mmCIF file of C-alpha atoms in Angstrom:
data_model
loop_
_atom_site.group_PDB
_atom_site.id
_atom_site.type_symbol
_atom_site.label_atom_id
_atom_site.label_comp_id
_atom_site.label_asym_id
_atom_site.label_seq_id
_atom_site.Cartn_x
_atom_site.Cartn_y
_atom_site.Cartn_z
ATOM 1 C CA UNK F 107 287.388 220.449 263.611
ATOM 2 C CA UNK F 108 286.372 216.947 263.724
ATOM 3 C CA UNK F 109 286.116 213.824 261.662
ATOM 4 C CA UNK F 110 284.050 210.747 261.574
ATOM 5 C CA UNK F 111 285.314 207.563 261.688
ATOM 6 C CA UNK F 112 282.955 204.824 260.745
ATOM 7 C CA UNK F 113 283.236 202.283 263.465
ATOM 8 C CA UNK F 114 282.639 202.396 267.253
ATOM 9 C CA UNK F 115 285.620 202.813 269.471
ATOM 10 C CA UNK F 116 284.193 199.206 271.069
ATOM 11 C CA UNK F 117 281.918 196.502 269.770
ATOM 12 C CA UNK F 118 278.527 196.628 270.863
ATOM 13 C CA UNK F 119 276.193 193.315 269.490
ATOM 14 C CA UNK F 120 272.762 193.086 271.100
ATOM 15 C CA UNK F 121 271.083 190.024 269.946
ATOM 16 C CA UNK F 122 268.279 190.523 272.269
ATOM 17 C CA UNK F 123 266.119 193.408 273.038
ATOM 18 C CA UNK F 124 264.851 194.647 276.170
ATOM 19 C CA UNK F 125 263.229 198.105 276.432
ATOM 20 C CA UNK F 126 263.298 197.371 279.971
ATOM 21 C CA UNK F 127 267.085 198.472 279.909
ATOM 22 C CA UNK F 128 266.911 200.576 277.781
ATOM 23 C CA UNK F 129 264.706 202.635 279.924
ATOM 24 C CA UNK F 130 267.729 202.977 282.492
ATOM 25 C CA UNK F 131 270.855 202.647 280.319
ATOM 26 C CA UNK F 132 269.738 206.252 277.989
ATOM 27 C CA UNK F 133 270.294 208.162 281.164
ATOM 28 C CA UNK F 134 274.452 207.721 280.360
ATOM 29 C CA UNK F 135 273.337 209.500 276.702
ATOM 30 C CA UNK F 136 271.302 212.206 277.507
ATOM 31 C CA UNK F 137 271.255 212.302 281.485
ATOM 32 C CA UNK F 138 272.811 214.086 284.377
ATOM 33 C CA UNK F 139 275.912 211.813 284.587
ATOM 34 C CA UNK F 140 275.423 211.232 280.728
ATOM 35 C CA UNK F 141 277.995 210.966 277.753
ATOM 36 C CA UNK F 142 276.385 213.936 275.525
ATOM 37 C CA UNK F 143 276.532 216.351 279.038
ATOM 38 C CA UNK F 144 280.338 214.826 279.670
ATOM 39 C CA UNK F 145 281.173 215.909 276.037
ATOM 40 C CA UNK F 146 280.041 219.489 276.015
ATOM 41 C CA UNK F 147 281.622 220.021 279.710
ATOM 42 C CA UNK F 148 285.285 219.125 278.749
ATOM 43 C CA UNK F 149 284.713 220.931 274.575
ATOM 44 C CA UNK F 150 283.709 224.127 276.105
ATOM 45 C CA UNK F 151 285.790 224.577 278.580
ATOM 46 C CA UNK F 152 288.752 223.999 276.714
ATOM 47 C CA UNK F 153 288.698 227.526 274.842
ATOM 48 C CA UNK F 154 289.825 229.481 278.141
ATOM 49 C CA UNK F 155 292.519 226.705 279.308
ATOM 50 C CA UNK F 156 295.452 228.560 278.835
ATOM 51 C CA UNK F 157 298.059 225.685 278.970
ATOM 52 C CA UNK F 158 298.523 223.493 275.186
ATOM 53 C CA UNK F 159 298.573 220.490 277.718
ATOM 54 C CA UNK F 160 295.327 220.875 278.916
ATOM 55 C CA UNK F 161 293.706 222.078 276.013
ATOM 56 C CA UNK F 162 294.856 218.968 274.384
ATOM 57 C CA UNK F 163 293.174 216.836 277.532
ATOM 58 C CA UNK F 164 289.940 218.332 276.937
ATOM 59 C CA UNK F 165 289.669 218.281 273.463
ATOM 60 C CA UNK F 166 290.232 214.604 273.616
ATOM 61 C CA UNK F 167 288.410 213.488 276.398
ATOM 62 C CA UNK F 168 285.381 215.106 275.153
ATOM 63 C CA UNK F 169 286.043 213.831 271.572
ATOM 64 C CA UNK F 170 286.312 210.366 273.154
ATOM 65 C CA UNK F 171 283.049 211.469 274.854
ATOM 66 C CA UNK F 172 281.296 211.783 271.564
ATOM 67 C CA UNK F 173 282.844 208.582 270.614
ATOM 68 C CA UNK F 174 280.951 206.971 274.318
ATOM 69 C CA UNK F 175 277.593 208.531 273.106
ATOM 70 C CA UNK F 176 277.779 206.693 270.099
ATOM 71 C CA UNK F 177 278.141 203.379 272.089
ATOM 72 C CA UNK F 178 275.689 204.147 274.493
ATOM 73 C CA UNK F 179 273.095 205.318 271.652
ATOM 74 C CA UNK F 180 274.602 201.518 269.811
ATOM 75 C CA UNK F 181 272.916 200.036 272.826
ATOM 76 C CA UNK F 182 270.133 201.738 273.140
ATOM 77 C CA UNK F 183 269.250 200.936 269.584
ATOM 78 C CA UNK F 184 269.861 197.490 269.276
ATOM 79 C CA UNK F 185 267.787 196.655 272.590
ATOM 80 C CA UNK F 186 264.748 198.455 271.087
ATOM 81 C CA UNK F 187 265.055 197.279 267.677
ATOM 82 C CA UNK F 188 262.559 194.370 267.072
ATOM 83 C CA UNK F 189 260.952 195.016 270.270
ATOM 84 C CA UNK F 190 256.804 193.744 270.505
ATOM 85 C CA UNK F 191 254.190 196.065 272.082
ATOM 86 C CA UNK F 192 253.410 193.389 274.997
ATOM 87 C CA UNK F 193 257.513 194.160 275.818
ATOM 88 C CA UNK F 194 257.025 197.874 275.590
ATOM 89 C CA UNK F 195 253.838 197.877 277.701
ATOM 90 C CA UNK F 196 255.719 195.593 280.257
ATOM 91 C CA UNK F 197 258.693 197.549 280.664
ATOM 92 C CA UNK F 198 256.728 200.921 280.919
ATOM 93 C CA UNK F 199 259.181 202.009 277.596
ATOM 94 C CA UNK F 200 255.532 202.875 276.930
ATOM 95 C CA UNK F 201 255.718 206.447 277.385
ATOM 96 C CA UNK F 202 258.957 207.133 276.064
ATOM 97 C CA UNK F 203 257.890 204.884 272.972
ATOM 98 C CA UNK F 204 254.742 207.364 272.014
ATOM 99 C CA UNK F 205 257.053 210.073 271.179
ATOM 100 C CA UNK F 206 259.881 208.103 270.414
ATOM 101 C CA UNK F 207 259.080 204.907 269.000
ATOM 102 C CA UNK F 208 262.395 203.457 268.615
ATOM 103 C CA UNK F 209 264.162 206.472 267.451
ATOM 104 C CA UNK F 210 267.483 207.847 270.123
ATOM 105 C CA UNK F 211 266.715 211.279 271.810
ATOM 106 C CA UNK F 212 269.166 212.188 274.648
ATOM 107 C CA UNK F 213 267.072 212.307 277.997
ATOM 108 C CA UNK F 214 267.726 211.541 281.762
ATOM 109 C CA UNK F 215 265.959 208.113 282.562
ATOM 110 C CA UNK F 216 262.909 210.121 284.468
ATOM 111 C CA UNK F 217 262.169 211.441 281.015
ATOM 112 C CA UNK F 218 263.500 215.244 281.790
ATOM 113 C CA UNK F 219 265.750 216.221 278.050
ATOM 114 C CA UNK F 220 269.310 216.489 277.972
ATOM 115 C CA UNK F 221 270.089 220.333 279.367
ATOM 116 C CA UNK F 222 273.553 221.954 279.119
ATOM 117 C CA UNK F 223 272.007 222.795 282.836
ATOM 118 C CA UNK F 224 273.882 219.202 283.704
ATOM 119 C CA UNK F 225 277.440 220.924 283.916
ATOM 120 C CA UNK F 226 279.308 224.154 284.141
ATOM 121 C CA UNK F 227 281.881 225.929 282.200
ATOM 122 C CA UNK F 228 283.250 228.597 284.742
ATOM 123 C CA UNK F 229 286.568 229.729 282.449
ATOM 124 C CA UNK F 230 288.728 229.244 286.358
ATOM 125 C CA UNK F 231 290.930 226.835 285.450
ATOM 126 C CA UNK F 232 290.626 225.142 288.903
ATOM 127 C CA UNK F 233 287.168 225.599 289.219
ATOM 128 C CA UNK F 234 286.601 223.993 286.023
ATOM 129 C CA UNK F 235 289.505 220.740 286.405
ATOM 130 C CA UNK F 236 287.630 220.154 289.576
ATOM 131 C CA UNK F 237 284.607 219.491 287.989
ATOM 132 C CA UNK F 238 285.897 217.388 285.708
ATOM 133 C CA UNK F 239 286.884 214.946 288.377
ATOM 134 C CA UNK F 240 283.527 215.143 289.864
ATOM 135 C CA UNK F 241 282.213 214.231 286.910
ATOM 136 C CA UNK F 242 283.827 211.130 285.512
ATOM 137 C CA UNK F 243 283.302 209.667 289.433
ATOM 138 C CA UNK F 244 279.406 210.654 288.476
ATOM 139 C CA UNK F 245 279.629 208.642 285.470
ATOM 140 C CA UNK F 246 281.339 206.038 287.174
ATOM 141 C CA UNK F 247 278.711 205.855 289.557
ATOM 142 C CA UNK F 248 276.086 205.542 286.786
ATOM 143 C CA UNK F 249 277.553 202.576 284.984
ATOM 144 C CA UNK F 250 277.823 200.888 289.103
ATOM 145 C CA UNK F 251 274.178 201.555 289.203
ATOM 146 C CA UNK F 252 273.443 199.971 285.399
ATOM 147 C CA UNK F 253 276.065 196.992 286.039
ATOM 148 C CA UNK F 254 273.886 196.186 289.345
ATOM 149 C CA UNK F 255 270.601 195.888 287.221
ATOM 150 C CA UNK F 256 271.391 194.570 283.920
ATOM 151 C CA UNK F 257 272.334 190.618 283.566
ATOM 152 C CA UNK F 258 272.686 189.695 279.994
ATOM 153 C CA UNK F 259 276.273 189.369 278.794
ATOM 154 C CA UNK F 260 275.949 191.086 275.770
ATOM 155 C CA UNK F 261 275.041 194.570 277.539
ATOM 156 C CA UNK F 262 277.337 194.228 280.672
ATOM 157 C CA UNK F 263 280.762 194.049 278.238
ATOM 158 C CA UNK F 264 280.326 197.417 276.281
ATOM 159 C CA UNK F 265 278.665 198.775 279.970
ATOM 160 C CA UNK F 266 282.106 198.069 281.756
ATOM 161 C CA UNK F 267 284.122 199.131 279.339
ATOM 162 C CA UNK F 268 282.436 202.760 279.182
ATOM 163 C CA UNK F 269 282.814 202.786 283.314
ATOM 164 C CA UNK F 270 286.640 201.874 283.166
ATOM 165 C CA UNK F 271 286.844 204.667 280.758
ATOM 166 C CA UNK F 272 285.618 207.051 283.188
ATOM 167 C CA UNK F 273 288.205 205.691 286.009
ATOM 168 C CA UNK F 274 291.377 206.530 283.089
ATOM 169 C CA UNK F 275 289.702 210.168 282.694
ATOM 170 C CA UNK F 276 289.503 210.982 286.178
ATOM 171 C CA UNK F 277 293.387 210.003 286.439
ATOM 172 C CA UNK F 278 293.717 212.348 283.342
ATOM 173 C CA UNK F 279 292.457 215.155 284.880
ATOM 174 C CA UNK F 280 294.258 214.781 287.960
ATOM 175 C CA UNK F 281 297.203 214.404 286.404
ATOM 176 C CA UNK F 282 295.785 217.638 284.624
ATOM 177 C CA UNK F 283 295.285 219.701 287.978
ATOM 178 C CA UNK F 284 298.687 219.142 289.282
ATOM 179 C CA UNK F 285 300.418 220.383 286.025
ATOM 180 C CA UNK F 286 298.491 223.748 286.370
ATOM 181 C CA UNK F 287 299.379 223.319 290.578
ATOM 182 C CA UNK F 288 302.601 223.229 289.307
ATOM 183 C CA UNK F 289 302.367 226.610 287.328
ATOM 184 C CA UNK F 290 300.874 228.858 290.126
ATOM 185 C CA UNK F 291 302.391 230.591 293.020
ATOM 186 C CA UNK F 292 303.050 227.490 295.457
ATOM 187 C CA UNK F 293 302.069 229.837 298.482
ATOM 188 C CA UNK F 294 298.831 230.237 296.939
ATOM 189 C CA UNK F 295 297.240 228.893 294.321
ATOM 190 C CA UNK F 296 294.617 231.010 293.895
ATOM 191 C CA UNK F 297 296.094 234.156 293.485
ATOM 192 C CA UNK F 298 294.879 234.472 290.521
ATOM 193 C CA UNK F 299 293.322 232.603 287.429
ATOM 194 C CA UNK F 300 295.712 231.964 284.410
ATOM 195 C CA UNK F 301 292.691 232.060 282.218
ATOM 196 C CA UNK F 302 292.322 235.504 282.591
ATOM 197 C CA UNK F 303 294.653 237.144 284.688
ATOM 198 C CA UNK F 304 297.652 236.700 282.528
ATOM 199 C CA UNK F 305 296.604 237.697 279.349
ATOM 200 C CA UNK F 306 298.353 240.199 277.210
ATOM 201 C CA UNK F 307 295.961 243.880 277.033
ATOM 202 C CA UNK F 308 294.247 243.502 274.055
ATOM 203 C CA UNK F 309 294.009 246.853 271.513
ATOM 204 C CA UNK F 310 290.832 248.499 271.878
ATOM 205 C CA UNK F 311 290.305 250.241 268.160
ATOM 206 C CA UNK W 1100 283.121 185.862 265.139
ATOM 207 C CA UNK W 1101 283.837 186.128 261.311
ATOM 208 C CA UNK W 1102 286.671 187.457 259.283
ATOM 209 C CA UNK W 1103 285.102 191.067 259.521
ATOM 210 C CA UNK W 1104 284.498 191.226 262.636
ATOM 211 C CA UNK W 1105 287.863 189.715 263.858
ATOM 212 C CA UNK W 1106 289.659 192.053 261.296
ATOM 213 C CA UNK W 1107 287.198 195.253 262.852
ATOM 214 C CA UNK W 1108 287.959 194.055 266.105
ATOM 215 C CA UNK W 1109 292.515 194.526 265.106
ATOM 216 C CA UNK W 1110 291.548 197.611 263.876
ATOM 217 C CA UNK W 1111 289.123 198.895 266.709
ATOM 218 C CA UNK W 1112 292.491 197.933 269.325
ATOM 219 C CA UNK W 1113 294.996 199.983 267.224
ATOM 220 C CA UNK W 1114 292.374 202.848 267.406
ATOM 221 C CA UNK W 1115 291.875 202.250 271.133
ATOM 222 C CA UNK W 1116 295.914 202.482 271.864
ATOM 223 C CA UNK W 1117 295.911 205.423 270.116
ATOM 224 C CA UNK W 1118 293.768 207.258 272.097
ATOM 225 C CA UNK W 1119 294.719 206.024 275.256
ATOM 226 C CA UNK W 1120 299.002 206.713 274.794
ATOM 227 C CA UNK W 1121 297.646 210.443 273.083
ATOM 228 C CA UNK W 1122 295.620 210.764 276.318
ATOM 229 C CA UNK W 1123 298.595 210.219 278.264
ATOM 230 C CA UNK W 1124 301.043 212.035 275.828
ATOM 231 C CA UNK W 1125 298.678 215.281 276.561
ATOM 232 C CA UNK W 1126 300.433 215.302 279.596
ATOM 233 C CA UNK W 1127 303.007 213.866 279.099
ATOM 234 C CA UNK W 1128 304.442 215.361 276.042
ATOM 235 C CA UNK W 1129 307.909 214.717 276.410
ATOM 236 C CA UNK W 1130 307.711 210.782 277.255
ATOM 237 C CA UNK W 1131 310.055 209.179 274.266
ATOM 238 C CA UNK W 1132 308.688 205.736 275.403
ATOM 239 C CA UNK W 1133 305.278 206.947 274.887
ATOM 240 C CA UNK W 1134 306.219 208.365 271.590
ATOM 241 C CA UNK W 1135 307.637 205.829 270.325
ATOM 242 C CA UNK W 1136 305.006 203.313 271.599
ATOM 243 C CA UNK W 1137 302.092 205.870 269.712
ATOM 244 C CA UNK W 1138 304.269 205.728 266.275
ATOM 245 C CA UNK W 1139 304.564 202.516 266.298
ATOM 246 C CA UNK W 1140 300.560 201.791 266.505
ATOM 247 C CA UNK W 1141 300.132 204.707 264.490
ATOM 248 C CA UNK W 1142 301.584 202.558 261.560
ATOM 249 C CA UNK W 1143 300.016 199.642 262.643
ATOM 250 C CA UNK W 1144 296.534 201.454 262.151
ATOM 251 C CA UNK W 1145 297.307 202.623 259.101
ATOM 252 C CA UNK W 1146 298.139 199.121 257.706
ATOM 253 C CA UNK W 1147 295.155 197.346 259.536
ATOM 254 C CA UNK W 1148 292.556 200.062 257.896
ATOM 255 C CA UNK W 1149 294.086 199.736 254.585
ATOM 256 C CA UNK W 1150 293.682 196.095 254.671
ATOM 257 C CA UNK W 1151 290.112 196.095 256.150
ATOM 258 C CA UNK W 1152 288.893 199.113 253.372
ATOM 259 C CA UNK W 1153 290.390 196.797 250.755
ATOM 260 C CA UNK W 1154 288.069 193.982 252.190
ATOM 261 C CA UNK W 1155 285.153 195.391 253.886
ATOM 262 C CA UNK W 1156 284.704 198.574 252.364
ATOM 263 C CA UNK W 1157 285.696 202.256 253.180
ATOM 264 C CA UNK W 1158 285.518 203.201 256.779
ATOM 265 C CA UNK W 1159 287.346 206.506 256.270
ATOM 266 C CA UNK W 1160 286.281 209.600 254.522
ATOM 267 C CA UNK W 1161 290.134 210.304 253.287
ATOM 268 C CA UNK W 1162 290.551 206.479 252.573
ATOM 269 C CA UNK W 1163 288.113 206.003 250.068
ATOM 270 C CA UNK W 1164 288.259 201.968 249.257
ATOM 271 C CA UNK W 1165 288.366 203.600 245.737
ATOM 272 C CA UNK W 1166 286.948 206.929 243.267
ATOM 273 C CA UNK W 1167 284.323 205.192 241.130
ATOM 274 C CA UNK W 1168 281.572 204.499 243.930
ATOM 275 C CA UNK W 1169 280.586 206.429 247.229
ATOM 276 C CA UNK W 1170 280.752 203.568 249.512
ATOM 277 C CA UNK W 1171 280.627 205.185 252.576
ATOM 278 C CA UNK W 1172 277.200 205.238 252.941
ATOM 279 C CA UNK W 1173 276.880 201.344 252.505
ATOM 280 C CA UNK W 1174 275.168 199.599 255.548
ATOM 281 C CA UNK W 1175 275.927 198.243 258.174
ATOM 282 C CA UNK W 1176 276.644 201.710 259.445
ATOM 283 C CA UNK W 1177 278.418 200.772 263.372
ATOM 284 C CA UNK W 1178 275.778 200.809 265.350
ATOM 285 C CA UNK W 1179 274.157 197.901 263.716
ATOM 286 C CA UNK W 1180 274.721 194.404 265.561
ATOM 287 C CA UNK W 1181 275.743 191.548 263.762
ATOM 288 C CA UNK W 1182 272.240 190.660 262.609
ATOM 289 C CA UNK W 1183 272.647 193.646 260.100
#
């Protein structure tokens, strides 16, 4: 189960708003490459992991996921807060503003909502490690593609440290696949999957 | 920065070691050096969110700062910037 704890896991302090960015940056919440999609990836497809170790890895990346949304939704909020119409016309925040207004809704930066269609939960554990590292390069990649576009200070620090985070992850789950490696037949690793090939019969009733 | 935010910002970097050794303990879970590293910040946390509850205000659902208000939901919630 979880807890809340009532801080962010980095500071975030936006003096300035800017719609403009804000209009780019909400893809990492609710987008493709996003922190909500990175989240429910790595929660659900812990369940069928059958090794403690990588249960454990998933469980806490994608609680320190949830942890990344909140930063990322931090951001979003203080660069709309305070923000005049001329800015929102400007920017073209305009159409995410008429349903929005300044409220946080998780949606890819062409507008298209947040859909668990942004990542996979296959229950192979190979399969679904492999993914993982695809991933956290995707977000990576994201946070490149913000860093290039956004200049104020203020927005770049929280910005890089969310894209460093996704370099330790993808070293997590690396270090992840070769422990399961490790556990299957070395002459072929897919002989079968240990999240479902090695479990005990269960009594039918 | 101001004494809150300087005392938020200790008790953000214990948090942060935390999750980055327990990362690495999760596969790792025999490392003694990790371990011991972990336990040591573990304390360290504890102590540093004590002292900032006592100040600031609870931050912690099981740390109340005490049991005759419900401070918790007290702004500035986190995601407010230092403007409040």
């Amino acid at each position: 189960m979880w807890s809340y704890e009532k801080r962010l896991e980095y500071p975030v302090d936006i003096k300035n708003p800017n719609p403009a960015l804000a209009k780019v940056i909400i893809s990492q919440l609710g987008g493709p490459h996003g922190e909500l999609g990175a989240s429910m990836r790595y929660l659900h497809q812990r369940y069928s992991m059958p090794y403690g170790e990588v249960r454990g890895t998933l469980t806490d990346v994608g609680t320190e996921e949830l942890a990344h949304m909140e930063i990322i939704s931090a951001i979003l909020y203080q660069l709309t807060k305070g923000m005049s119409i001329k800015e929102i016309k400007d920017s073209g925040f305009d159409t995410y503003f008429v349903d929005h207004t300044a409220g946080i809704y998780p949606q890819f930066a062409s507008g298209t909502p947040f859909s668990a269609e942004t990542f996979a939960s296959t229950g192979d554990v190979i399969a679904d490690l492999s993914e993982d590292l695809a991933a956290e390069q995707k977000a990576r990649l994201s946070y490149d593609n913000i860093l290039r576009m956004v200049d104020d200070p203020e927005v770049r620090d929280p910005i890089r440290f969310l894209r460093e985070r996704e370099i330790v992850h993808f070293q997590r789950f690396g270090e992840a696949l070769s422990l399961v490696n490790e556990k299957l037949d070395s002459k072929n690793f897919y002989a079968f999957n240990p999240a479902f090939d090695c479990q005990k019969p269960r009594r039918r009733r | 920065m101001n004494s809150r935010a300087m005392l938020l910002k200790r008790l953000q970097v214990c948090d942060f070691v935390l999750t980055e050794v327990g990362l690495f303990l999760d596969t790792h879970p025999n490392d003694k050096e990790a371990l011991a590293y972990y336990h040591k910040y573990l304390a360290l946390k504890q102590e540093t969110q004590t002292e900032f509850t006592r100040r600031f205000g609870t931050v912690s659902r099981y740390e109340p700062k005490n049991s005759d208000t419900w401070d918790w939901v007290d702004n500035p919630w986190p995601w407010d910037n230092s403007e409040g």
